[in-house]
Amino acid sequence: MRISTAQIFSRNTDNISNANSSLVKTQQQLSTGKRILQPSDDPVATAQLIKLDQEINKTDKYQDNIVVSRRRLSLEETTLDAVNTATLRVKELAIRANSGAVNDNDRTLIASELKELESQLLGLLNTQDVQGEYLFSGYKGFDAAYSYDGASDSYVFNGDEGRRSIQVGPNATIGSTDSGFNVFENVDSQLALAPAAGSAFSDRIITDFGTFGEFTDSRGPATITFDTAAGTYSVADKNGDPVFTGNPATELTDISYQQGDVIAFEGVSLVIDSPADGAVTLETETPRTNVLNMVHQLSAALTGIDTVGDPQGTDKLNEAVNRALLQIDSIENKNIQVRGSIGARMNTLDAQEAVNEEYKLYTNEAQSSLRDLDYNEAISRFTLQQTTLNAAYASFAKIQNLSLFNYIN
């Protein structure tokens, strides 16, 4: 086989160039600490690394969501704690207002403080997060949760029942907010007398909520039947059995009356006005309320009830205060329940955050095993390539001098 001088030069140039390229690549690996500098170095490992990068990015997003959820839940917990503090103050004022040592003028002053608490509570229930969304509006985050409706003289909920959830793990989502409907509206309602038809009674007062509630559950509704010709009335339960009152118990059957007389039985007091012949059913209802309307109605009662000039004034005041106290108990219980739920969710976030960190650590280790350089092997390879390149240079220097012209004198 005949080898020309040009072939010798070409092959040696290629060999030296390849040796240089290998040496430079190894040097880059040593300087970066990475085994794979481009996808062609290891296509299979590169594909795996891309997938692992995606997993890390998703885990980082989950961790960001945990931070957002923790911030929202912390704000909600702080807000509910402030609501509870204000509610406890309302409870103190209600009990004071119902004291015999307090007169109507004093109750007006108490009502003034209740108005301030009402305003404070409205602000708390319309709390906004750092993004400007109302915390308790459900999915309608940019609508104020509560507003005052002058037509009905009450506070209305403007949000919905939605509960915004956020993903904090591959298969884990958590409620980052609570709708005001669940927190403030969906509380245990208190028994009330439904609006009465006609003008049989000028005043209808629940004097003992516990007694009247038990009667309503077991025997209600009561029916009062008037005989205007005879000037008598009778009270019967839902089964038609007579109702008793007083101690000793007196059967309320064919009882004589005059306009303005009081019918009292089973925790309820009715002032006779202008009854017509026939039966009047004492219907009840459990209207939904919230902490704002509770304070608003209590304040109105303290300023509107005359305990001096109205014979029923004291009973009306007792009813208003007792109703408020029962509502406050329901509101407090719901507040405690929701704050307990927040605490449980915060613990879940902490646990999920630790799981995400562990998963990210294992993923980084998997990436390291695929991408990171084995320095011992790389240094040995670099030394060998350096020796090979030096040998190539040295041998080429010898070969390039092999020519017949060197032997011609």
Coordinates of N, CA and C in Angstrom, one line a residue, residues 195-407:
P195 N -93.8 36.4 61.5 CA -94.7 37.5 61.5 C -96.1 37.0 61.5
A196 N -96.9 37.7 62.4 CA -98.3 37.2 62.6 C -99.3 37.9 61.6
A197 N -100.2 37.1 61.2 CA -101.3 37.7 60.3 C -102.3 38.4 61.2
G198 N -102.9 39.5 60.7 CA -103.9 40.2 61.4 C -103.4 40.9 62.6
S199 N -104.2 41.3 63.5 CA -103.8 42.1 64.7 C -104.3 41.5 66.0
A200 N -104.1 40.1 66.0 CA -104.6 39.5 67.3 C -103.7 39.9 68.5
F201 N -102.4 40.2 68.2 CA -101.5 40.5 69.3 C -100.7 41.7 69.0
S202 N -100.6 42.6 69.9 CA -99.8 43.8 69.7 C -98.4 43.6 70.0
D203 N -98.1 42.7 70.9 CA -96.7 42.3 71.3 C -96.6 40.8 71.4
R204 N -95.5 40.3 70.8 CA -95.3 38.8 70.9 C -93.9 38.6 71.3
I205 N -93.6 38.2 72.5 CA -92.3 38.1 73.1 C -92.0 36.7 73.5
I206 N -90.7 36.3 73.2 CA -90.2 35.0 73.8 C -89.5 35.4 75.1
T207 N -90.0 34.9 76.2 CA -89.4 35.3 77.5 C -88.4 34.2 77.9
D208 N -88.5 33.0 77.4 CA -87.6 32.0 77.8 C -87.3 31.1 76.5
F209 N -86.2 31.3 75.9 CA -85.9 30.6 74.6 C -85.8 29.1 74.8
G210 N -85.2 28.7 75.9 CA -85.1 27.3 76.2 C -86.4 26.6 76.3
T211 N -87.3 27.1 77.2 CA -88.6 26.5 77.4 C -89.5 26.5 76.1
F212 N -89.5 27.7 75.4 CA -90.3 27.8 74.2 C -89.7 26.9 73.1
G213 N -88.4 26.7 73.1 CA -87.8 25.8 72.1 C -88.2 24.4 72.3
E214 N -88.1 24.0 73.5 CA -88.5 22.6 73.9 C -90.0 22.3 73.5
F215 N -90.9 23.3 73.9 CA -92.3 23.2 73.6 C -92.5 23.1 72.0
T216 N -91.8 24.0 71.3 CA -92.0 24.0 69.8 C -91.5 22.7 69.2
D217 N -90.4 22.1 69.7 CA -89.9 20.9 69.2 C -90.8 19.7 69.5
S218 N -91.4 19.7 70.6 CA -92.2 18.5 71.0 C -93.7 18.6 70.8
R219 N -94.3 19.9 71.0 CA -95.7 20.0 70.9 C -96.2 21.2 70.0
G220 N -95.3 22.0 69.5 CA -95.7 23.1 68.7 C -96.1 22.8 67.3
P221 N -96.7 23.7 66.6 CA -97.0 25.1 67.1 C -98.3 25.1 67.9
A222 N -98.3 26.1 68.8 CA -99.5 26.3 69.6 C -100.6 27.1 68.8
T223 N -101.8 26.8 69.2 CA -103.0 27.5 68.5 C -103.8 28.2 69.6
I224 N -104.0 29.5 69.4 CA -104.9 30.2 70.3 C -106.2 30.5 69.6
T225 N -107.3 30.0 70.2 CA -108.6 30.2 69.6 C -109.4 31.2 70.4
F226 N -110.0 32.2 69.7 CA -110.8 33.2 70.4 C -112.2 33.0 70.2
D227 N -113.0 33.3 71.2 CA -114.5 33.4 71.1 C -114.8 34.8 71.6
T228 N -114.9 35.7 70.6 CA -115.1 37.1 70.9 C -116.5 37.4 71.6
A229 N -117.5 36.5 71.2 CA -118.8 36.7 71.8 C -118.8 36.4 73.3
A230 N -118.1 35.3 73.6 CA -118.0 35.0 75.0 C -116.9 35.7 75.7
G231 N -115.9 36.3 74.9 CA -114.8 37.0 75.5 C -113.8 36.0 76.2
T232 N -113.6 34.9 75.5 CA -112.7 33.9 76.1 C -111.7 33.4 75.0
Y233 N -110.6 32.8 75.5 CA -109.7 32.2 74.5 C -109.2 30.9 75.1
S234 N -108.7 30.0 74.2 CA -108.1 28.7 74.6 C -106.8 28.5 73.9
V235 N -105.9 27.8 74.5 CA -104.6 27.5 73.9 C -104.4 26.0 73.9
A236 N -104.1 25.5 72.7 CA -103.9 24.0 72.5 C -102.6 23.8 71.7
D237 N -102.0 22.6 71.9 CA -100.8 22.3 71.1 C -101.2 21.7 69.8
K238 N -100.2 21.2 69.0 CA -100.5 20.7 67.7 C -101.4 19.5 67.7
N239 N -101.5 18.8 68.8 CA -102.4 17.6 68.9 C -103.8 18.0 69.4
G240 N -104.0 19.2 69.7 CA -105.3 19.7 70.2 C -105.4 19.5 71.7
D241 N -104.3 19.1 72.3 CA -104.4 19.0 73.8 C -104.2 20.4 74.4
P242 N -104.8 20.6 75.6 CA -104.7 22.0 76.2 C -103.3 22.2 76.7
V243 N -103.0 23.5 76.7 CA -101.7 24.0 77.2 C -101.9 24.6 78.6
F244 N -100.9 24.3 79.5 CA -101.1 24.8 80.8 C -100.0 26.0 81.1
T245 N -100.3 26.7 82.1 CA -99.4 27.8 82.5 C -99.4 28.0 84.0
G246 N -98.3 28.7 84.5 CA -98.3 29.0 85.9 C -97.9 27.9 86.8
N247 N -97.8 28.2 88.1 CA -97.5 27.3 89.1 C -98.3 27.6 90.4
P248 N -99.4 26.8 90.7 CA -99.7 25.6 90.1 C -100.2 25.8 88.6
A249 N -100.1 24.7 87.8 CA -100.4 24.8 86.4 C -101.9 25.0 86.3
T250 N -102.2 25.9 85.4 CA -103.6 26.3 85.0 C -103.9 26.0 83.6
E251 N -104.9 25.3 83.3 CA -105.3 24.9 81.9 C -105.8 26.2 81.2
L252 N -105.2 26.5 80.0 CA -105.6 27.6 79.3 C -106.8 27.3 78.3
T253 N -107.9 27.1 79.0 CA -109.2 26.7 78.2 C -110.3 27.6 78.7
D254 N -110.9 28.3 77.7 CA -112.0 29.2 78.0 C -111.7 30.3 79.1
I255 N -110.5 30.9 78.9 CA -110.0 31.9 79.8 C -110.6 33.3 79.4
S256 N -111.2 34.0 80.3 CA -111.7 35.3 80.0 C -110.6 36.3 79.7
Y257 N -110.9 37.3 78.8 CA -109.8 38.2 78.5 C -110.5 39.6 78.2
Q258 N -109.6 40.6 78.3 CA -109.9 42.0 77.8 C -108.8 42.4 77.0
Q259 N -109.0 43.4 76.1 CA -108.0 43.9 75.3 C -106.8 44.4 76.2
G260 N -105.6 44.0 75.8 CA -104.4 44.4 76.6 C -104.0 43.4 77.6
D261 N -104.8 42.3 77.8 CA -104.4 41.2 78.7 C -103.2 40.5 78.1
V262 N -102.5 39.8 78.9 CA -101.3 39.0 78.5 C -101.6 37.5 78.6
I263 N -101.3 36.8 77.5 CA -101.3 35.4 77.5 C -99.8 34.9 77.6
A264 N -99.6 34.2 78.7 CA -98.2 33.7 78.9 C -98.2 32.2 79.1
F265 N -97.4 31.5 78.4 CA -97.3 30.0 78.5 C -96.0 29.6 77.8
E266 N -95.4 28.6 78.3 CA -94.2 27.9 77.7 C -93.2 28.8 77.2
G267 N -92.8 29.9 77.9 CA -91.8 30.7 77.5 C -92.1 31.8 76.5
V268 N -93.4 32.1 76.3 CA -93.8 33.1 75.4 C -94.9 34.0 76.0
S269 N -94.9 35.2 75.6 CA -95.8 36.2 76.2 C -96.5 37.0 75.0
L270 N -97.9 37.0 75.0 CA -98.6 37.6 73.9 C -99.6 38.6 74.5
V271 N -99.6 39.8 74.0 CA -100.5 40.9 74.5 C -101.7 40.9 73.5
I272 N -102.9 40.7 74.1 CA -104.1 40.7 73.2 C -104.4 42.0 72.7
D273 N -104.7 42.1 71.4 CA -105.0 43.4 70.8 C -106.4 43.4 70.3
S274 N -106.6 43.0 69.1 CA -108.0 43.0 68.5 C -108.2 41.7 67.8
P275 N -108.4 40.6 68.6 CA -108.6 39.3 68.0 C -109.9 39.2 67.3
A276 N -110.0 38.3 66.3 CA -111.2 37.9 65.6 C -111.5 36.5 66.0
D277 N -112.8 36.1 65.8 CA -113.2 34.7 66.1 C -112.4 33.8 65.3
G278 N -112.0 32.6 65.9 CA -111.2 31.6 65.2 C -109.9 31.4 65.8
A279 N -109.1 30.6 65.1 CA -107.8 30.1 65.6 C -106.7 30.9 65.0
V280 N -105.7 31.2 65.9 CA -104.4 31.9 65.4 C -103.3 30.9 65.8
T281 N -102.6 30.5 64.8 CA -101.5 29.6 65.0 C -100.2 30.3 65.2
L282 N -99.5 30.0 66.3 CA -98.3 30.7 66.7 C -97.1 30.1 65.9
E283 N -96.9 30.5 64.7 CA -95.8 29.9 63.8 C -94.5 30.4 64.3
T284 N -93.5 29.6 64.1 CA -92.1 30.0 64.4 C -91.2 29.9 63.2
E285 N -90.0 30.5 63.3 CA -89.0 30.4 62.2 C -87.6 30.5 62.8
T286 N -86.7 30.1 62.0 CA -85.3 30.3 62.5 C -84.5 31.1 61.4
P287 N -84.7 32.4 61.4 CA -84.1 33.2 60.4 C -82.6 33.3 60.5
R288 N -81.9 33.2 59.4 CA -80.4 33.3 59.4 C -80.0 34.7 59.7
T289 N -78.9 34.8 60.5 CA -78.4 36.1 60.8 C -76.9 36.0 60.7
N290 N -76.2 37.1 60.9 CA -74.7 37.2 61.0 C -74.3 38.1 62.1
V291 N -73.1 38.2 62.4 CA -72.6 39.0 63.5 C -72.9 40.5 63.4
L292 N -72.9 41.0 62.1 CA -73.2 42.4 61.9 C -74.7 42.7 62.2
N293 N -75.6 41.8 61.7 CA -77.0 42.1 62.0 C -77.3 41.9 63.4
M294 N -76.6 40.9 64.1 CA -76.8 40.7 65.5 C -76.5 42.0 66.3
V295 N -75.4 42.6 66.0 CA -75.0 43.8 66.7 C -75.9 45.0 66.3
H296 N -76.3 45.0 65.1 CA -77.1 46.1 64.6 C -78.5 46.1 65.3
Q297 N -79.1 44.9 65.3 CA -80.4 44.7 66.0 C -80.3 44.9 67.5
L298 N -79.3 44.5 68.1 CA -79.1 44.7 69.5 C -79.0 46.2 69.8
S299 N -78.2 46.9 69.0 CA -78.1 48.4 69.2 C -79.4 49.1 69.0
A300 N -80.2 48.7 68.0 CA -81.5 49.3 67.8 C -82.4 49.0 68.9
A301 N -82.4 47.8 69.5 CA -83.2 47.5 70.6 C -82.9 48.3 71.8
L302 N -81.6 48.5 72.1 CA -81.2 49.3 73.3 C -81.7 50.7 73.2
T303 N -81.7 51.3 72.0 CA -82.1 52.7 71.8 C -83.6 52.8 71.6
G304 N -84.3 51.7 71.1 CA -85.7 51.8 70.8 C -86.7 51.3 71.8
I305 N -86.2 50.5 72.8 CA -87.1 50.0 73.8 C -87.2 50.9 75.0
D306 N -88.4 51.2 75.4 CA -88.7 52.1 76.5 C -89.1 51.2 77.7
T307 N -88.2 51.1 78.7 CA -88.5 50.2 79.8 C -89.3 50.9 80.9
V308 N -89.5 52.2 80.7 CA -90.3 53.0 81.7 C -91.7 53.1 81.3
G309 N -91.9 53.6 80.1 CA -93.3 53.9 79.7 C -94.0 52.7 79.1
D310 N -93.3 51.7 78.6 CA -93.9 50.5 78.0 C -94.0 49.4 79.0
P311 N -95.2 48.9 79.4 CA -95.4 47.8 80.3 C -94.6 46.6 79.9
Q312 N -94.5 46.4 78.6 CA -93.8 45.2 78.1 C -92.3 45.5 77.8
G313 N -91.9 46.7 78.2 CA -90.5 47.1 77.8 C -89.4 46.2 78.4
T314 N -89.6 45.9 79.6 CA -88.6 45.0 80.3 C -88.5 43.7 79.6
D315 N -89.7 43.1 79.3 CA -89.7 41.8 78.6 C -89.1 41.9 77.2
K316 N -89.4 43.0 76.5 CA -88.8 43.2 75.2 C -87.3 43.3 75.3
L317 N -86.8 44.0 76.3 CA -85.4 44.2 76.4 C -84.7 42.8 76.7
N318 N -85.4 42.0 77.6 CA -84.9 40.7 78.0 C -84.8 39.8 76.7
E319 N -85.9 39.9 75.9 CA -85.9 39.1 74.7 C -84.7 39.5 73.8
A320 N -84.6 40.8 73.5 CA -83.5 41.3 72.6 C -82.1 40.9 73.1
V321 N -81.9 41.0 74.4 CA -80.6 40.7 74.9 C -80.3 39.2 74.9
N322 N -81.3 38.4 75.4 CA -81.2 37.0 75.4 C -81.0 36.4 74.0
R323 N -81.7 36.9 73.0 CA -81.6 36.5 71.6 C -80.1 36.8 71.2
A324 N -79.7 38.0 71.5 CA -78.3 38.4 71.1 C -77.3 37.4 71.7
L325 N -77.5 37.1 73.0 CA -76.5 36.2 73.7 C -76.5 34.8 73.1
L326 N -77.7 34.3 72.7 CA -77.7 33.0 72.1 C -77.1 33.1 70.7
Q327 N -77.3 34.2 70.0 CA -76.6 34.3 68.7 C -75.1 34.4 68.8
I328 N -74.7 35.1 69.9 CA -73.3 35.3 70.1 C -72.6 33.9 70.4
D329 N -73.3 33.1 71.2 CA -72.8 31.7 71.4 C -72.6 30.9 70.1
S330 N -73.6 31.0 69.2 CA -73.5 30.3 68.0 C -72.4 30.9 67.1
I331 N -72.3 32.2 67.1 CA -71.2 32.9 66.3 C -69.8 32.5 66.9
E332 N -69.7 32.4 68.2 CA -68.4 32.1 68.8 C -68.1 30.6 68.5
N333 N -69.1 29.7 68.6 CA -68.8 28.3 68.3 C -68.3 28.1 66.8
K334 N -69.0 28.8 65.9 CA -68.6 28.7 64.5 C -67.2 29.3 64.3
N335 N -66.9 30.4 65.0 CA -65.6 31.0 64.9 C -64.5 30.0 65.4
I336 N -64.7 29.4 66.5 CA -63.8 28.4 67.0 C -63.6 27.2 66.1
Q337 N -64.7 26.8 65.5 CA -64.7 25.7 64.6 C -63.8 26.0 63.3
V338 N -64.0 27.2 62.8 CA -63.3 27.6 61.6 C -61.8 27.8 61.9
R339 N -61.5 28.4 63.1 CA -60.1 28.6 63.4 C -59.4 27.2 63.7
G340 N -60.2 26.3 64.2 CA -59.6 24.9 64.3 C -59.3 24.3 63.0
S341 N -60.2 24.6 62.0 CA -60.0 24.1 60.7 C -58.7 24.7 60.1
I342 N -58.6 26.0 60.3 CA -57.4 26.8 59.8 C -56.1 26.2 60.4
G343 N -56.1 25.9 61.7 CA -55.0 25.3 62.3 C -54.6 23.9 61.7
A344 N -55.6 23.1 61.4 CA -55.4 21.8 60.8 C -54.8 22.0 59.4
R345 N -55.3 23.0 58.7 CA -54.7 23.2 57.3 C -53.3 23.7 57.4
M346 N -53.0 24.6 58.4 CA -51.6 25.0 58.6 C -50.7 23.9 58.8
N347 N -51.1 22.9 59.7 CA -50.3 21.7 60.0 C -50.1 20.9 58.7
T348 N -51.2 20.8 57.9 CA -51.1 20.1 56.6 C -50.1 20.7 55.7
L349 N -50.1 22.1 55.7 CA -49.1 22.8 54.8 C -47.7 22.5 55.3
D350 N -47.5 22.5 56.6 CA -46.1 22.3 57.1 C -45.7 20.9 56.7
A351 N -46.6 19.9 56.9 CA -46.2 18.5 56.5 C -45.9 18.4 55.0
Q352 N -46.8 19.0 54.2 CA -46.6 18.9 52.7 C -45.3 19.6 52.3
E353 N -45.0 20.7 53.0 CA -43.8 21.5 52.7 C -42.6 20.6 52.9
A354 N -42.6 19.8 54.0 CA -41.5 18.9 54.3 C -41.4 17.8 53.2
V355 N -42.6 17.3 52.8 CA -42.6 16.2 51.8 C -42.0 16.8 50.5
N356 N -42.4 18.0 50.1 CA -41.9 18.6 48.9 C -40.4 18.8 48.9
E357 N -39.9 19.2 50.1 CA -38.4 19.4 50.2 C -37.7 18.1 50.1
E358 N -38.2 17.1 50.7 CA -37.6 15.7 50.5 C -37.6 15.3 49.1
Y359 N -38.8 15.4 48.4 CA -38.9 15.0 47.0 C -37.9 15.8 46.2
K360 N -37.8 17.1 46.4 CA -36.8 17.9 45.7 C -35.4 17.5 45.9
L361 N -35.1 17.1 47.1 CA -33.7 16.6 47.5 C -33.4 15.4 46.7
Y362 N -34.4 14.4 46.7 CA -34.1 13.1 46.0 C -34.0 13.4 44.5
T363 N -34.8 14.3 44.0 CA -34.7 14.6 42.5 C -33.4 15.3 42.2
N364 N -32.9 16.1 43.1 CA -31.6 16.7 42.8 C -30.5 15.7 42.9
E365 N -30.6 14.7 43.8 CA -29.6 13.6 43.8 C -29.6 12.8 42.5
A366 N -30.9 12.6 42.0 CA -31.0 11.8 40.8 C -30.3 12.6 39.6
Q367 N -30.6 13.9 39.6 CA -29.9 14.8 38.6 C -28.4 14.7 38.7
S368 N -27.9 14.8 39.9 CA -26.5 14.8 40.2 C -25.8 13.5 39.6
S369 N -26.5 12.4 39.9 CA -26.0 11.1 39.4 C -25.9 11.0 37.9
L370 N -26.8 11.7 37.2 CA -26.8 11.7 35.7 C -25.9 12.8 35.1
R371 N -25.8 14.0 35.8 CA -25.2 15.1 35.1 C -23.8 15.4 35.7
D372 N -23.6 15.2 37.0 CA -22.3 15.7 37.6 C -21.1 14.8 37.2
L373 N -20.0 15.4 37.2 CA -18.8 14.8 36.7 C -18.1 14.0 37.8
D374 N -17.5 12.8 37.4 CA -16.6 12.0 38.3 C -15.2 12.6 38.1
Y375 N -14.8 13.4 39.1 CA -13.5 14.1 39.0 C -12.3 13.2 38.9
N376 N -12.3 12.1 39.6 CA -11.2 11.2 39.6 C -11.0 10.6 38.2
E377 N -12.2 10.2 37.6 CA -12.1 9.6 36.2 C -11.7 10.7 35.2
A378 N -12.3 11.9 35.4 CA -12.0 13.0 34.4 C -10.6 13.5 34.5
I379 N -10.0 13.6 35.7 CA -8.6 14.0 35.8 C -7.7 12.9 35.2
S380 N -8.0 11.7 35.4 CA -7.2 10.6 34.8 C -7.3 10.7 33.3
R381 N -8.5 10.9 32.8 CA -8.7 11.0 31.4 C -8.0 12.2 30.8
F382 N -8.0 13.3 31.5 CA -7.4 14.5 31.0 C -5.9 14.3 30.9
T383 N -5.3 13.7 31.9 CA -3.8 13.4 31.9 C -3.5 12.5 30.7
L384 N -4.3 11.5 30.5 CA -4.0 10.6 29.4 C -4.1 11.3 28.1
Q385 N -5.2 12.1 27.9 CA -5.3 12.9 26.7 C -4.2 13.8 26.5
Q386 N -3.7 14.4 27.5 CA -2.6 15.4 27.4 C -1.3 14.7 27.0
T387 N -1.1 13.5 27.5 CA 0.0 12.7 27.1 C -0.1 12.2 25.7
T388 N -1.3 11.8 25.3 CA -1.5 11.4 23.9 C -1.3 12.5 23.0
L389 N -1.8 13.8 23.3 CA -1.6 14.9 22.4 C -0.1 15.3 22.3
N390 N 0.6 15.2 23.4 CA 2.1 15.5 23.4 C 2.8 14.5 22.5
A391 N 2.4 13.2 22.7 CA 3.0 12.2 21.8 C 2.7 12.4 20.3
A392 N 1.5 12.8 20.1 CA 1.1 13.1 18.7 C 2.0 14.2 18.1
Y393 N 2.1 15.3 18.9 CA 3.0 16.4 18.4 C 4.4 15.9 18.2
A394 N 4.9 15.1 19.1 CA 6.3 14.7 19.0 C 6.5 13.8 17.8
S395 N 5.6 12.8 17.7 CA 5.8 11.9 16.5 C 5.6 12.6 15.2
F396 N 4.7 13.5 15.1 CA 4.5 14.3 13.9 C 5.8 15.1 13.5
A397 N 6.4 15.6 14.5 CA 7.7 16.4 14.3 C 8.7 15.5 13.7
K398 N 8.8 14.2 14.1 CA 9.7 13.2 13.5 C 9.3 12.8 12.1
I399 N 8.0 12.6 11.9 CA 7.6 12.0 10.6 C 7.7 13.1 9.5
Q400 N 7.4 14.4 9.9 CA 7.4 15.4 8.9 C 8.8 15.6 8.3
N401 N 9.9 15.1 9.0 CA 11.3 15.2 8.4 C 11.6 14.0 7.5
L402 N 10.8 13.0 7.4 CA 11.1 11.8 6.6 C 10.8 12.2 5.1
S403 N 11.9 12.5 4.4 CA 11.8 12.9 2.9 C 13.1 12.5 2.2
L404 N 13.0 12.0 1.0 CA 14.2 11.6 0.2 C 15.1 12.8 0.0
F405 N 14.5 14.0 0.0 CA 15.4 15.2 -0.2 C 16.4 15.3 0.9
N406 N 16.0 14.7 2.1 CA 17.0 14.9 3.2 C 18.2 14.0 3.0
Y407 N 18.2 13.0 2.1 CA 19.3 12.1 1.8 C 20.0 12.4 0.5

